[in-house]
Every structure is written in structure tokens, then in C-alpha cells.
Amino acid sequence: MSQRRFEPASPGAAVPTTALSMIDARVAATPDRPALRFRRGELWQTLTWRDWDLASRRLALGLRGRCGVAPGDRVALCADNCVEWALADLAIARAGAISVPIFPTVTGAQARAILADSGCVAAIVDQGERVRRLLAAEGPALTLRHLILTGRDQRGPGLEGAGAVGVTVTDLDTLDEDGAGAGADAWEALDALGAALGADDEFTWVYTSGTTGGPKGVVLSHRSLCHECWAVGHAVAVSARDEHLMILPLAQIFARHMLWGSIAWGAVTSFGGGPQTLEDDLQAIAPTFFAGVPRIYERAYNRIETDIRLGGALRRGALEWCIDVGREVSELRRRGRTPAPRLAARHRVAERVLFRPIRARFGGRLRFCISGGAPLSREIAEFFDALGVLILEGYGLTESCGAAHVNRPDRYRFGTVGPALPGVETRIAVDGEILLRGPGVMRRYHGHPRDTAAVVDDQGWLHTGDLGMIDDGFLRITGRKKDIIITAGGRSIAPQMIEKRLASVDGIAQVMVYGDRRPFLVALVAIDEAVMRALAEREGLSARTHAELARHPRIRQVVQGHV
């Protein structure tokens, strides 16, 4: 039977004061250990901590010299996940500037609105097409002076309009060359700038819909980032022996604290080739931990369930027996008990037949996974635990700089988001709202003082807008304060719990529950096309397209049975 071993970090370590103090400490401690791995075609390359630091210093000098970026300026990052994202993020901080991440999937108009609201003087972009959409979009006037491509090979159609609006185009390769050729005075000035940086200086503005209204810039300080990285490091045992594959979009705060947390912990961050090479990347990297949103685990769960169901009766029966054995052992383990010899023997068989091959799909070294960003189905967490894959669910907001609660490898309860992180206070208000307080709480919403006051009170409590309850220190999320449905009979219902339960069903992709001021609830259900097509083929149904599947009486019968 597989054994889980975790070594929590020592609680005596000091909290870093700035993002730069984290990387400086890491480079001093382990300069030549791997820090970043990234894929170039079929080949993997590695940067050490010293490499990452020096490359970012050169880029910072280029930002200051060629682009005139000054301390306090905002610089946008709009790119798919890549190693250049990590280099540029650190370079922006080295220059004393403030990073403004933008999801690469937003429209040109949305990106323009963020750039204008934040007053960015430069933007780092990975595709000329994104530049074209941005420049073509209507919207507020921009303060943008420089567009910086992630590489010279990104130059191409779409850049012609930049000069007409007073924007110069360059690339990270050119900035790197500028930095490499900078004189000693420039390097000394860069060091002095970093030394002058304080914990309360602003590190990043992250745009989010927030707990009130439309998109707003959440202003987070160096203190917020450093506390987050330190606290997660104490809660989850990650060290220089670990490596993770970055699949979360780096414009998301969850991904940012995994990237910067890896600096604090000494863990390796790997960048693969995207969704199309995910399976190959997992085999090549063999990560020891993995961070994702619930949808990733739901898809993996549905795929495994479908594989089992499509097998012959004998194979299906054997695999279901394995899962039952795994669930029994998982339940005993959570109670702190050891399986009896007969059960342990059955579990060894299940390990060989099913569990080990499934874990091999993730590279074979996985110690645990982290889930955040949305509620994770308890059924899915228990299912993977039965297979020997522990998923630790956490909870937080952009306004709290990411995680505020997380389950621990040696202390977890499925269906909860775990205890509070060190340094985080949690309180449940009279109306059930979750309130958070601690160093991670944002400084403000940029340009929205009233919204800031509505969310962070004068005692420093962040009003999350989420509903929850605390049992023996473990926080359970029960719904959203604004999403409560009041039926015609006056009953208050949190739709998220129903939606989460239905969304965990194999064959259902998305669910929305509605019923405000009505005598009954209605669920709008989107089917999982792949699962339902497999069902149609298995039962000889005539439906083939997504629309035909959704209308077919048999498919509707299956969905209605779950509803």
C-alpha cells in the first residue's frame, strides 16, 4: 500500500518583506539548482535560479533604459503561459514597476479598458494579432508608449498601426541585449532601487469582477504576496525536491502565487506546450504536485469513469472492485486507522491493477494536487483519494491575494476548504458571510474608494460575499450571499450546492439553477458531448450532433434521472 510522507516547513522561518527579497534569498541559497523548465518544440530546457535572476535583471535594465519605465509605473502582461512570462514578471518587479496581468482570451476592447484604467506605460504581449485587436478596438485613450513582444519571432502582421498612435514596438530579446550592454552605473542603480523597495509598495494590480460590480483593479502589495507564499509554504510541504507543471493561466492570482511561491519554496516550475501536449508534458516532467481548477479534475474523473464503463463486463467489474477497495482504505486512512491484513492485501492488488497505472498518467511522482478557484465536488475528491491521488481544496479571492484557507496533506476533510492559513483570521458574520483578515488582504480597488469601503471595513475585515460555516476549524463554503434564491414559499436556497452536485454527474458539463420567487427550482443543464455520444453509440441511438443528442428522449431521460 502506498504511503504518504509529508514534512511540514519549519514555522520559525521569517516572512520575506518583498518579492525581490524572496528571489535574492533563493539565489543565495541554491543558485545552480533548476528553477524553470520549458518546452521548445520537442526539447526541454532548464534555467537555474541564477539564470532566472540574471535574465530578469537584464530585462529590467532594458525596461528602464529603452522604455523609460520608472518605479510605480504599470506594465501589462498579456500572453499565454510561457517562460517569458516568468522572466518578465520578475523584471517588472526589479524595475520597481507594478505588473498588470491581462488574460490573453479577453477581447481587444476589454484589454484596452484595463490598459486605460491602470494607466499602463508598456505592455508585454506574445502575439502580433493581440496587438492588432487592441489597437483596432474602440475605447478610452491609452497612456501606452511601448509594446514589447515576447520574442523577435512574434513580429508580423498587426503591428503596422502602433506607430500611428505613438506606440513603439520592441521585444524582450532587444531588452535583454540592452541590459547585457548596460554599464556598471546602471546595474548599481538597479540594485539600489531594489534595496529601497518596501513591503507596503505595490506589487501588482489584478483586474477582477470582484465582490461588487464590474472589473476593477485589485491592488496587492509586496507584503500580501510574500505572506501568501510564506503561509502556503507552511501549510503544504513543498521544497526544492518538488516540481510542478504550470497549467493555470498566469493572469490568475492562483497561478501567480504558485509561480512566486515556488521561489520561496525552491520548487521547480515547468511550462509545457499547452493543452495539446498536456499528457506528454506530464510524462516528461513527472510533477510531484499539481495545481488546477475543479474542471480539470472533473474532466479526468469523467474520463476514467467512461473508460471503466466502456470496458467489457468482466473488466468493468474488476475495476469497480478496485475502486471499492480504494474507498474503504481511504476512509480508514482519514480516520487514522490501518487496514486489516486481508484488506491490505486486496489493496495491493488494486494498486497493481488500477491505481498505479492511473497515477502513471500524471507522471508517477504525484504526491498531491491543489484545487481552487471554484468549489470541488466531494465525490470527486473522495474518488481520487481512493486511487491514491490526494486533492487538497483551498479557498481565497483575488482580494485576499489568493488562498486564505487550504487543506493540509496531513490534516484534511473532503467537502471543506480546510483550516485558515497562518496569519489569516476568519469570522462568520451574523448573516453567514465569510469575513477574512490578514496581511494578504488587498490595499484597495484602484479608483473605486466606495467599492473598497464596501468590501474592506474599518477593522480590516474583507467581506467576501461568500457564505460558509466553520466546524472544528475547517471552513465549508455553502453559497454566495448575492446568489441566494428566495422561492415563492419564502424558502432561502443556495443554488451552488445543487449545481455542484449535478455538475459532478458523468455526462453533465454545466448547470445553472434558477427559481427566484417561483414555486419550484429549474435547472438549465448542458450535456457533456463526449460522454453522451459514447452512450448513444453504445445503445445504438440515431443522434450524432450535439443538438440531436440534447433533444434525444433517451439522453433527456438520463439527465432527468439525475435531476
XYZ file of C-alpha atoms in Angstrom, residues 37 242-248 268-272 281-282 285-292:
23
model
C 11.844 24.184 -17.215
C 9.415 19.302 -5.823
C 8.353 20.271 -9.332
C 5.002 21.365 -10.724
C 3.599 21.875 -14.206
C 2.056 25.316 -14.694
C -1.264 24.925 -16.497
C -3.273 27.651 -14.761
C 10.785 23.917 -9.991
C 8.106 25.479 -12.220
C 7.676 23.843 -15.622
C 5.980 25.290 -18.703
C 4.674 22.769 -21.207
C 4.283 17.069 -20.638
C 3.091 15.163 -17.578
C 8.099 16.369 -16.180
C 6.550 13.834 -13.772
C 5.426 16.602 -11.386
C 5.341 15.972 -7.655
C 2.401 18.317 -7.152
C -0.169 19.885 -9.405
C -2.475 22.902 -9.108
C -5.699 23.232 -11.057
